[in-house]
Tab-separated table of N, CA, C and O in Angstrom:
chain	number	residue	atom	x	y	z
A	1	MET	N	-28.027	-4.747	-17.014
A	1	MET	CA	-27.546	-5.079	-15.742
A	1	MET	C	-25.922	-5.565	-15.899
A	1	MET	O	-25.753	-6.240	-17.011
A	2	ALA	N	-24.974	-5.112	-15.197
A	2	ALA	CA	-23.908	-5.615	-14.954
A	2	ALA	C	-23.754	-7.284	-14.649
A	2	ALA	O	-24.416	-7.783	-13.987
A	3	LYS	N	-22.684	-7.940	-15.110
A	3	LYS	CA	-22.490	-9.273	-14.754
A	3	LYS	C	-21.660	-9.335	-13.212
A	3	LYS	O	-20.717	-8.459	-12.907
A	4	LEU	N	-22.382	-9.797	-12.476
A	4	LEU	CA	-21.939	-9.936	-11.003
A	4	LEU	C	-20.800	-11.290	-10.632
A	4	LEU	O	-21.726	-12.449	-11.233
A	5	THR	N	-19.951	-11.159	-9.980
A	5	THR	CA	-19.185	-12.306	-9.725
A	5	THR	C	-19.646	-12.566	-8.180
A	5	THR	O	-19.531	-11.679	-7.460
A	6	MET	N	-20.062	-13.862	-7.825
A	6	MET	CA	-20.389	-14.141	-6.579
A	6	MET	C	-19.563	-15.366	-6.057
A	6	MET	O	-19.825	-16.354	-6.741
A	7	TYR	N	-18.845	-15.127	-5.135
A	7	TYR	CA	-18.030	-16.173	-4.100
A	7	TYR	C	-19.228	-16.668	-3.385
A	7	TYR	O	-19.382	-15.966	-2.497
A	8	GLN	N	-19.428	-17.888	-3.417
A	8	GLN	CA	-20.357	-18.714	-2.532
A	8	GLN	C	-19.971	-20.170	-2.318
A	8	GLN	O	-19.360	-20.573	-3.062
A	9	TYR	N	-20.853	-20.718	-1.469
A	9	TYR	CA	-20.787	-22.156	-1.243
A	9	TYR	C	-22.245	-22.481	-1.337
A	9	TYR	O	-23.224	-22.224	-0.707
A	10	PRO	N	-22.218	-23.658	-2.302
A	10	PRO	CA	-23.535	-24.057	-2.814
A	10	PRO	C	-24.348	-24.714	-1.703
A	10	PRO	O	-25.737	-24.506	-1.828
A	11	LYS	N	-23.994	-25.259	-0.685
A	11	LYS	CA	-24.711	-25.730	0.523
A	11	LYS	C	-25.367	-24.728	1.548
A	11	LYS	O	-25.910	-25.010	2.363
A	12	CYS	N	-24.787	-23.737	1.357
A	12	CYS	CA	-25.023	-22.470	2.259
A	12	CYS	C	-26.522	-21.962	1.942
A	12	CYS	O	-26.421	-21.439	0.890
A	13	GLY	N	-27.381	-22.043	2.747
A	13	GLY	CA	-28.777	-21.306	2.781
A	13	GLY	C	-28.701	-19.865	2.327
A	13	GLY	O	-29.325	-19.510	1.500
A	14	THR	N	-27.843	-19.161	2.991
A	14	THR	CA	-27.664	-17.705	2.879
A	14	THR	C	-27.360	-17.460	1.486
A	14	THR	O	-27.921	-16.474	0.808
A	15	CYS	N	-26.215	-18.143	0.848
A	15	CYS	CA	-25.807	-17.817	-0.469
A	15	CYS	C	-26.892	-18.406	-1.326
A	15	CYS	O	-26.866	-17.372	-2.289
A	16	ARG	N	-27.437	-19.476	-1.154
A	16	ARG	CA	-28.845	-19.687	-2.197
A	16	ARG	C	-30.022	-18.506	-2.200
A	16	ARG	O	-30.306	-18.356	-3.035
A	17	MET	N	-30.263	-17.826	-1.153
A	17	MET	CA	-31.016	-16.905	-0.943
A	17	MET	C	-30.398	-15.641	-1.634
A	17	MET	O	-31.380	-14.947	-2.388
A	18	ALA	N	-29.218	-15.447	-1.509
A	18	ALA	CA	-28.582	-14.405	-2.279
A	18	ALA	C	-28.775	-14.557	-3.981
A	18	ALA	O	-29.108	-13.744	-4.592
A	19	VAL	N	-28.519	-15.900	-4.004
A	19	VAL	CA	-28.458	-16.017	-5.743
A	19	VAL	C	-29.838	-15.732	-6.143
A	19	VAL	O	-30.074	-15.190	-7.124
A	20	LYS	N	-30.896	-16.275	-5.488
A	20	LYS	CA	-32.242	-16.176	-5.797
A	20	LYS	C	-32.672	-14.614	-5.993
A	20	LYS	O	-33.300	-14.163	-6.915
A	21	SER	N	-32.176	-14.080	-4.971
A	21	SER	CA	-32.425	-12.489	-4.870
A	21	SER	C	-32.398	-11.900	-6.188
A	21	SER	O	-32.767	-11.302	-6.861
A	22	LEU	N	-30.644	-12.309	-6.461
A	22	LEU	CA	-30.089	-11.486	-7.604
A	22	LEU	C	-30.482	-11.690	-8.781
A	22	LEU	O	-30.848	-10.691	-9.682
A	23	GLN	N	-30.869	-12.950	-8.869
A	23	GLN	CA	-31.427	-13.458	-10.458
A	23	GLN	C	-33.047	-13.363	-10.677
A	23	GLN	O	-33.303	-12.698	-11.568
A	24	ALA	N	-33.538	-13.129	-9.663
A	24	ALA	CA	-34.994	-12.811	-9.467
A	24	ALA	C	-35.057	-11.187	-10.216
A	24	ALA	O	-36.172	-10.751	-10.686
A	25	LYS	N	-34.104	-10.338	-9.871
A	25	LYS	CA	-33.934	-9.017	-10.480
A	25	LYS	C	-33.280	-8.930	-11.740
A	25	LYS	O	-32.952	-7.807	-12.299
A	26	GLY	N	-32.858	-9.873	-12.434
A	26	GLY	CA	-32.223	-10.189	-13.682
A	26	GLY	C	-31.033	-9.924	-13.897
A	26	GLY	O	-30.353	-9.807	-14.757
A	27	ASN	N	-30.384	-10.035	-12.634
A	27	ASN	CA	-28.780	-9.965	-12.591
A	27	ASN	C	-28.164	-11.089	-13.344
A	27	ASN	O	-28.465	-12.181	-13.058
A	28	GLU	N	-27.111	-10.948	-14.029
A	28	GLU	CA	-26.401	-12.045	-14.657
A	28	GLU	C	-25.337	-12.444	-13.447
A	28	GLU	O	-24.251	-11.620	-13.144
A	29	LEU	N	-24.899	-13.768	-13.220
A	29	LEU	CA	-24.448	-14.196	-11.997
A	29	LEU	C	-23.010	-15.384	-12.586
A	29	LEU	O	-23.571	-15.948	-13.314
A	30	GLU	N	-21.992	-14.807	-12.272
A	30	GLU	CA	-20.802	-15.852	-12.417
A	30	GLU	C	-20.605	-16.434	-11.189
A	30	GLU	O	-20.142	-15.832	-9.986
A	31	LEU	N	-21.085	-17.607	-10.772
A	31	LEU	CA	-20.942	-18.221	-9.332
A	31	LEU	C	-19.585	-18.997	-9.428
A	31	LEU	O	-19.134	-19.811	-10.114
A	32	LYS	N	-18.707	-18.478	-8.296
A	32	LYS	CA	-17.596	-19.193	-7.814
A	32	LYS	C	-17.768	-19.928	-6.606
A	32	LYS	O	-18.024	-19.262	-5.757
A	33	HIS	N	-17.144	-21.042	-6.594
A	33	HIS	CA	-17.288	-22.062	-5.405
A	33	HIS	C	-16.109	-21.554	-4.695
A	33	HIS	O	-15.159	-21.761	-4.707
A	34	ILE	N	-16.766	-20.952	-3.273
A	34	ILE	CA	-15.565	-20.383	-2.610
A	34	ILE	C	-14.463	-21.121	-2.027
A	34	ILE	O	-13.220	-20.925	-1.594
A	35	VAL	N	-14.656	-22.644	-2.124
A	35	VAL	CA	-13.740	-23.584	-1.553
A	35	VAL	C	-13.123	-24.053	-2.816
A	35	VAL	O	-11.679	-24.145	-2.760
A	36	GLU	N	-13.800	-24.508	-3.879
A	36	GLU	CA	-12.562	-25.063	-5.064
A	36	GLU	C	-12.200	-23.781	-5.978
A	36	GLU	O	-11.235	-23.960	-6.520
A	37	GLU	N	-12.754	-22.649	-5.778
A	37	GLU	CA	-12.150	-21.223	-6.477
A	37	GLU	C	-11.827	-20.253	-5.589
A	37	GLU	O	-12.318	-19.323	-5.625
A	38	THR	N	-11.152	-20.661	-4.465
A	38	THR	CA	-11.025	-19.601	-3.414
A	38	THR	C	-10.035	-18.471	-4.049
A	38	THR	O	-9.205	-18.569	-4.552
A	39	PRO	N	-10.851	-17.072	-3.713
A	39	PRO	CA	-9.940	-15.849	-4.364
A	39	PRO	C	-8.486	-15.956	-3.697
A	39	PRO	O	-8.237	-16.279	-2.523
A	40	THR	N	-7.323	-15.335	-4.444
A	40	THR	CA	-6.126	-15.490	-4.201
A	40	THR	C	-6.024	-14.184	-3.085
A	40	THR	O	-7.037	-13.226	-3.024
A	41	ALA	N	-4.951	-14.044	-2.635
A	41	ALA	CA	-4.444	-12.850	-1.777
A	41	ALA	C	-4.792	-11.884	-2.344
A	41	ALA	O	-5.101	-10.523	-2.030
A	42	ALA	N	-4.133	-11.716	-3.507
A	42	ALA	CA	-4.245	-10.683	-4.296
A	42	ALA	C	-5.731	-9.874	-4.778
A	42	ALA	O	-5.998	-8.967	-4.732
A	43	GLU	N	-6.451	-11.019	-5.427
A	43	GLU	CA	-7.914	-10.855	-5.420
A	43	GLU	C	-8.396	-10.327	-4.209
A	43	GLU	O	-9.444	-9.433	-4.242
A	44	LEU	N	-8.285	-11.134	-3.110
A	44	LEU	CA	-9.008	-10.445	-1.874
A	44	LEU	C	-8.627	-9.110	-1.548
A	44	LEU	O	-9.507	-8.623	-1.215
A	45	LYS	N	-7.435	-8.699	-1.722
A	45	LYS	CA	-6.874	-7.417	-1.365
A	45	LYS	C	-7.697	-6.417	-2.098
A	45	LYS	O	-8.081	-5.197	-1.491
A	46	SER	N	-7.837	-6.625	-3.490
A	46	SER	CA	-8.619	-5.865	-4.415
A	46	SER	C	-9.960	-5.728	-3.760
A	46	SER	O	-10.761	-4.647	-3.726
A	47	ILE	N	-10.530	-6.804	-3.581
A	47	ILE	CA	-12.209	-7.032	-3.159
A	47	ILE	C	-12.330	-6.118	-1.904
A	47	ILE	O	-13.192	-5.315	-1.769
A	48	VAL	N	-11.337	-6.516	-0.925
A	48	VAL	CA	-11.250	-5.542	0.452
A	48	VAL	C	-11.537	-4.130	-0.038
A	48	VAL	O	-12.091	-3.270	0.815
A	49	ALA	N	-10.594	-3.711	-0.686
A	49	ALA	CA	-10.225	-2.437	-0.975
A	49	ALA	C	-11.498	-1.699	-1.750
A	49	ALA	O	-11.976	-0.494	-1.163
A	50	ASN	N	-12.177	-2.559	-2.517
A	50	ASN	CA	-13.363	-2.130	-3.274
A	50	ASN	C	-14.582	-2.050	-2.507
A	50	ASN	O	-15.454	-1.133	-2.732
A	51	SER	N	-14.449	-2.665	-1.213
A	51	SER	CA	-15.488	-2.789	-0.486
A	51	SER	C	-15.735	-1.648	0.623
A	51	SER	O	-16.772	-1.231	1.104
A	52	GLY	N	-14.623	-1.076	0.981
A	52	GLY	CA	-14.685	0.156	2.090
A	52	GLY	C	-14.646	-0.547	3.154
A	52	GLY	O	-14.829	0.135	4.293
A	53	LEU	N	-14.637	-1.744	3.342
A	53	LEU	CA	-14.845	-2.469	4.783
A	53	LEU	C	-13.394	-2.994	5.458
A	53	LEU	O	-12.538	-2.858	4.500
A	54	GLU	N	-13.702	-3.129	6.650
A	54	GLU	CA	-12.206	-3.748	7.245
A	54	GLU	C	-12.051	-4.996	7.001
A	54	GLU	O	-13.159	-5.811	6.835
A	55	LEU	N	-10.659	-5.350	6.872
A	55	LEU	CA	-10.500	-6.855	6.370
A	55	LEU	C	-11.009	-7.805	7.582
A	55	LEU	O	-11.616	-8.773	6.812
A	56	LYS	N	-11.227	-7.447	8.654
A	56	LYS	CA	-11.664	-8.560	9.639
A	56	LYS	C	-13.222	-8.772	9.229
A	56	LYS	O	-13.584	-9.997	9.537
A	57	LYS	N	-13.964	-8.091	8.455
A	57	LYS	CA	-15.331	-8.199	8.296
A	57	LYS	C	-15.515	-9.449	7.101
A	57	LYS	O	-16.461	-9.902	6.947
A	58	PHE	N	-14.440	-9.886	6.557
A	58	PHE	CA	-14.334	-10.623	5.658
A	58	PHE	C	-13.970	-12.025	6.247
A	58	PHE	O	-13.963	-13.233	5.468
A	59	PHE	N	-13.857	-12.280	7.543
A	59	PHE	CA	-13.544	-13.671	8.087
A	59	PHE	C	-14.897	-14.102	8.514
A	59	PHE	O	-15.965	-13.318	9.038
A	60	ASN	N	-15.130	-15.381	8.159
A	60	ASN	CA	-16.557	-16.333	8.694
A	60	ASN	C	-16.162	-16.557	10.257
A	60	ASN	O	-15.884	-17.707	10.385
A	61	THR	N	-16.568	-15.552	11.216
A	61	THR	CA	-16.304	-15.807	12.366
A	61	THR	C	-17.147	-16.793	12.959
A	61	THR	O	-16.644	-17.073	14.182
A	62	SER	N	-18.145	-17.326	12.412
A	62	SER	CA	-19.148	-18.395	12.930
A	62	SER	C	-18.863	-19.371	12.513
A	62	SER	O	-19.223	-20.590	12.929
A	63	GLY	N	-17.709	-19.739	11.487
A	63	GLY	CA	-17.407	-20.843	10.886
A	63	GLY	C	-16.513	-21.925	11.768
A	63	GLY	O	-15.730	-21.114	12.873
A	64	GLU	N	-16.375	-23.214	11.507
A	64	GLU	CA	-15.888	-24.098	12.374
A	64	GLU	C	-14.196	-23.963	12.312
A	64	GLU	O	-13.628	-24.138	13.344
A	65	VAL	N	-13.774	-23.487	10.967
A	65	VAL	CA	-12.347	-23.493	10.843
A	65	VAL	C	-11.960	-22.171	11.610
A	65	VAL	O	-10.629	-22.127	12.147
A	66	TYR	N	-12.542	-21.245	11.710
A	66	TYR	CA	-12.298	-19.856	12.309
A	66	TYR	C	-12.073	-20.216	13.639
A	66	TYR	O	-11.123	-19.799	14.635
A	67	LYS	N	-12.806	-20.766	14.385
A	67	LYS	CA	-12.740	-21.488	15.712
A	67	LYS	C	-11.941	-22.184	16.050
A	67	LYS	O	-11.108	-21.928	17.102
A	68	ALA	N	-11.558	-23.287	15.232
A	68	ALA	CA	-10.531	-24.375	15.358
A	68	ALA	C	-9.285	-23.889	15.625
A	68	ALA	O	-8.558	-24.013	16.169
A	69	LEU	N	-9.071	-22.844	14.650
A	69	LEU	CA	-7.756	-21.960	14.597
A	69	LEU	C	-7.431	-21.077	15.714
A	69	LEU	O	-6.598	-20.402	15.708
A	70	GLY	N	-8.603	-20.746	16.402
A	70	GLY	CA	-8.558	-19.820	17.620
A	70	GLY	C	-8.220	-18.401	17.143
A	70	GLY	O	-7.439	-17.478	17.658
A	71	LEU	N	-9.003	-17.928	15.943
A	71	LEU	CA	-8.542	-16.743	15.224
A	71	LEU	C	-9.071	-15.606	15.755
A	71	LEU	O	-8.373	-14.391	15.682
A	72	LYS	N	-9.898	-15.550	16.856
A	72	LYS	CA	-10.631	-14.639	17.467
A	72	LYS	C	-9.221	-13.821	18.187
A	72	LYS	O	-9.342	-12.642	18.115
A	73	ASP	N	-8.482	-14.555	18.907
A	73	ASP	CA	-7.511	-14.197	19.631
A	73	ASP	C	-5.947	-13.814	18.943
A	73	ASP	O	-5.175	-13.189	19.408
A	74	LYS	N	-6.152	-14.324	17.719
A	74	LYS	CA	-4.714	-14.124	16.641
A	74	LYS	C	-4.679	-13.028	15.707
A	74	LYS	O	-3.729	-12.660	15.360
A	75	LEU	N	-6.283	-12.674	15.184
A	75	LEU	CA	-6.041	-11.627	13.994
A	75	LEU	C	-5.561	-10.533	14.195
A	75	LEU	O	-4.705	-9.744	13.462
A	76	GLY	N	-5.478	-10.124	15.393
A	76	GLY	CA	-4.955	-8.744	15.950
A	76	GLY	C	-3.644	-8.359	15.598
A	76	GLY	O	-2.899	-7.259	15.410
A	77	ALA	N	-2.945	-9.668	16.012
A	77	ALA	CA	-1.415	-9.826	15.907
A	77	ALA	C	-0.844	-9.797	14.861
A	77	ALA	O	0.309	-9.876	14.192
A	78	MET	N	-1.678	-10.325	13.606
A	78	MET	CA	-1.309	-10.524	12.222
A	78	MET	C	-1.162	-9.303	11.237
A	78	MET	O	-2.054	-8.427	11.577
A	79	THR	N	-0.342	-9.198	10.458
A	79	THR	CA	-0.653	-8.195	9.405
A	79	THR	C	-1.636	-8.373	8.322
A	79	THR	O	-2.251	-9.580	8.226
A	80	GLU	N	-1.965	-7.521	7.668
A	80	GLU	CA	-3.037	-7.385	6.635
A	80	GLU	C	-2.451	-8.658	5.575
A	80	GLU	O	-3.478	-9.253	5.250
A	81	ASP	N	-1.245	-8.709	5.151
A	81	ASP	CA	-0.724	-9.737	4.385
A	81	ASP	C	-0.906	-10.849	4.807
A	81	ASP	O	-1.449	-11.932	4.213
A	82	GLU	N	-0.693	-11.209	6.225
A	82	GLU	CA	-0.826	-12.453	6.884
A	82	GLU	C	-2.312	-12.956	6.686
A	82	GLU	O	-2.849	-14.045	6.534
A	83	GLN	N	-3.278	-11.795	7.034
A	83	GLN	CA	-4.524	-12.320	7.246
A	83	GLN	C	-5.072	-12.877	5.732
A	83	GLN	O	-5.920	-13.442	5.775
A	84	LEU	N	-4.741	-11.910	4.859
A	84	LEU	CA	-5.284	-12.211	3.363
A	84	LEU	C	-4.622	-13.577	2.839
A	84	LEU	O	-5.279	-14.296	2.271
A	85	ALA	N	-3.487	-13.842	3.087
A	85	ALA	CA	-2.901	-15.254	2.866
A	85	ALA	C	-3.708	-16.255	3.568
A	85	ALA	O	-3.835	-17.416	2.892
A	86	LEU	N	-4.004	-15.983	4.778
A	86	LEU	CA	-4.912	-16.892	5.745
A	86	LEU	C	-6.345	-17.144	4.928
A	86	LEU	O	-6.655	-18.409	4.618
A	87	LEU	N	-7.051	-16.005	4.610
A	87	LEU	CA	-8.219	-16.199	4.044
A	87	LEU	C	-7.841	-16.786	2.420
A	87	LEU	O	-8.837	-17.921	2.291
A	88	ALA	N	-6.956	-16.595	1.751
A	88	ALA	CA	-6.650	-17.169	0.538
A	88	ALA	C	-6.427	-18.882	0.762
A	88	ALA	O	-6.705	-19.483	-0.336
A	89	SER	N	-6.111	-19.129	1.972
A	89	SER	CA	-5.581	-20.706	2.091
A	89	SER	C	-6.792	-21.564	2.307
A	89	SER	O	-6.723	-22.708	2.268
A	90	ASN	N	-7.841	-20.801	2.764
A	90	ASN	CA	-9.190	-21.744	3.114
A	90	ASN	C	-10.519	-21.053	2.895
A	90	ASN	O	-10.736	-20.030	3.643
A	91	GLY	N	-10.986	-21.543	1.873
A	91	GLY	CA	-12.401	-20.669	1.563
A	91	GLY	C	-13.502	-20.415	2.652
A	91	GLY	O	-14.286	-19.615	2.518
A	92	MET	N	-13.124	-21.597	3.472
A	92	MET	CA	-14.484	-21.804	4.560
A	92	MET	C	-14.018	-20.740	5.635
A	92	MET	O	-14.875	-20.539	6.556
A	93	LEU	N	-12.934	-20.079	5.738
A	93	LEU	CA	-12.681	-18.883	6.575
A	93	LEU	C	-13.169	-17.586	6.004
A	93	LEU	O	-13.530	-16.572	6.802
A	94	ILE	N	-13.810	-17.509	4.880
A	94	ILE	CA	-14.216	-16.505	4.055
A	94	ILE	C	-15.536	-16.218	4.381
A	94	ILE	O	-16.398	-17.178	4.183
A	95	LYS	N	-16.211	-15.030	4.894
A	95	LYS	CA	-17.699	-14.775	5.161
A	95	LYS	C	-18.417	-14.775	3.626
A	95	LYS	O	-17.820	-14.287	2.786
A	96	ARG	N	-19.247	-15.263	3.504
A	96	ARG	CA	-19.991	-15.566	2.154
A	96	ARG	C	-21.424	-14.969	2.265
A	96	ARG	O	-21.996	-14.959	3.320
A	97	PRO	N	-22.218	-14.878	1.183
A	97	PRO	CA	-21.547	-14.725	0.007
A	97	PRO	C	-20.864	-13.367	-0.242
A	97	PRO	O	-21.253	-12.305	0.330
A	98	ILE	N	-19.965	-13.455	-1.218
A	98	ILE	CA	-18.969	-11.988	-1.718
A	98	ILE	C	-19.633	-11.687	-2.943
A	98	ILE	O	-19.571	-12.688	-3.827
A	99	VAL	N	-20.151	-10.736	-3.563
A	99	VAL	CA	-20.711	-10.198	-4.688
A	99	VAL	C	-19.804	-9.102	-5.003
A	99	VAL	O	-19.770	-8.165	-4.342
A	100	THR	N	-19.572	-9.312	-6.212
A	100	THR	CA	-18.656	-7.731	-6.879
A	100	THR	C	-18.962	-7.726	-8.130
A	100	THR	O	-19.226	-8.708	-9.019
A	101	ASP	N	-18.987	-6.404	-8.743
A	101	ASP	CA	-19.080	-6.008	-10.160
A	101	ASP	C	-17.829	-5.732	-10.669
A	101	ASP	O	-17.588	-4.949	-11.686
A	102	GLY	N	-16.653	-5.661	-9.754
A	102	GLY	CA	-15.350	-5.314	-10.283
A	102	GLY	C	-15.133	-3.840	-9.482
A	102	GLY	O	-13.753	-3.554	-9.339
A	103	SER	N	-16.201	-3.149	-8.959
A	103	SER	CA	-15.991	-1.783	-8.250
A	103	SER	C	-16.678	-1.810	-6.995
A	103	SER	O	-16.089	-1.622	-6.020
A	104	LYS	N	-18.014	-2.153	-6.960
A	104	LYS	CA	-18.683	-2.522	-5.921
A	104	LYS	C	-18.713	-3.869	-5.286
A	104	LYS	O	-18.545	-4.743	-6.201
A	105	VAL	N	-18.767	-3.896	-3.701
A	105	VAL	CA	-18.749	-5.308	-3.195
A	105	VAL	C	-19.665	-5.421	-1.951
A	105	VAL	O	-19.917	-4.496	-1.320
A	106	THR	N	-20.273	-6.302	-1.889
A	106	THR	CA	-20.869	-6.745	-0.650
A	106	THR	C	-20.756	-8.140	-0.017
A	106	THR	O	-20.059	-8.955	-0.932
A	107	VAL	N	-20.634	-8.079	1.195
A	107	VAL	CA	-20.145	-9.356	1.986
A	107	VAL	C	-21.404	-9.741	2.901
A	107	VAL	O	-21.984	-8.972	3.466
A	108	GLY	N	-21.611	-10.964	2.769
A	108	GLY	CA	-23.028	-11.486	3.347
A	108	GLY	C	-24.320	-11.202	2.759
A	108	GLY	O	-24.219	-10.803	1.673
A	109	PHE	N	-25.305	-11.421	3.377
A	109	PHE	CA	-26.567	-11.268	2.620
A	109	PHE	C	-27.722	-10.457	3.395
A	109	PHE	O	-27.940	-11.036	4.490
A	110	LYS	N	-27.948	-9.336	2.871
A	110	LYS	CA	-28.966	-8.495	3.664
A	110	LYS	C	-29.773	-7.997	2.456
A	110	LYS	O	-29.227	-7.439	1.531
A	111	GLU	N	-31.139	-8.432	2.473
A	111	GLU	CA	-31.985	-7.938	1.507
A	111	GLU	C	-31.996	-6.511	1.143
A	111	GLU	O	-31.959	-6.098	-0.050
A	112	GLU	N	-32.280	-5.635	2.184
A	112	GLU	CA	-32.172	-4.137	1.914
A	112	GLU	C	-30.867	-3.899	1.273
A	112	GLU	O	-31.052	-3.011	0.467
A	113	GLN	N	-29.801	-4.264	1.662
A	113	GLN	CA	-28.593	-3.882	1.051
A	113	GLN	C	-28.506	-4.242	-0.380
A	113	GLN	O	-28.187	-3.474	-1.180
A	114	TYR	N	-28.896	-5.507	-0.696
A	114	TYR	CA	-28.863	-6.102	-2.160
A	114	TYR	C	-29.776	-5.053	-2.959
A	114	TYR	O	-29.497	-4.654	-4.195
A	115	GLU	N	-30.821	-4.835	-2.311
A	115	GLU	CA	-31.932	-3.682	-2.901
A	115	GLU	C	-31.259	-2.690	-3.633
A	115	GLU	O	-31.433	-2.181	-4.615
A	116	GLN	N	-30.712	-1.797	-2.489
A	116	GLN	CA	-29.852	-0.584	-2.680
A	116	GLN	C	-28.790	-0.913	-3.811
A	116	GLN	O	-28.648	0.003	-4.609
A	117	ILE	N	-27.848	-1.679	-3.477
A	117	ILE	CA	-26.700	-1.858	-4.208
A	117	ILE	C	-26.668	-2.365	-5.827
A	117	ILE	O	-26.244	-2.038	-6.592
A	118	TRP	N	-27.504	-4.009	-5.779
A	118	TRP	CA	-27.678	-4.778	-6.659
A	118	TRP	C	-28.916	-4.583	-7.614
A	118	TRP	O	-28.852	-4.721	-8.895
A	119	ASN	N	-29.785	-4.196	-7.139
A	119	ASN	CA	-31.354	-4.424	-7.632
A	119	ASN	C	-31.620	-2.991	-7.895
A	119	ASN	O	-33.237	-3.085	-8.262
A	120	GLY	N	-31.124	-2.042	-7.428
A	120	GLY	CA	-31.564	-0.657	-7.495
A	120	GLY	C	-31.546	-0.380	-9.227
A	120	GLY	O	-32.507	0.340	-9.762
């Protein structure tokens, strides 16, 4: 099994479930605290590119910081670079967990998706 990097928030229940799921299948994890080791804009750009997802899928839209900044109404007017810089400025803005092996990426935790991509 490849070593997986997971950007996670230790107090997040969803992140803990994702860690358990991956470890139960024998995956080796490098856990990164998404607030203390927030990915840089360049790292995020690479992660987003590898994911095949839209950049907006990386925003934690249910988080307090997202709501406090009123980003729902502001993201559309921002460039990709501005959005990446914003995500890199505060790990709590990033949807978690993010798991990557350097080429594949998942955002959030869905058991079925993990089974297909990481535990297959």
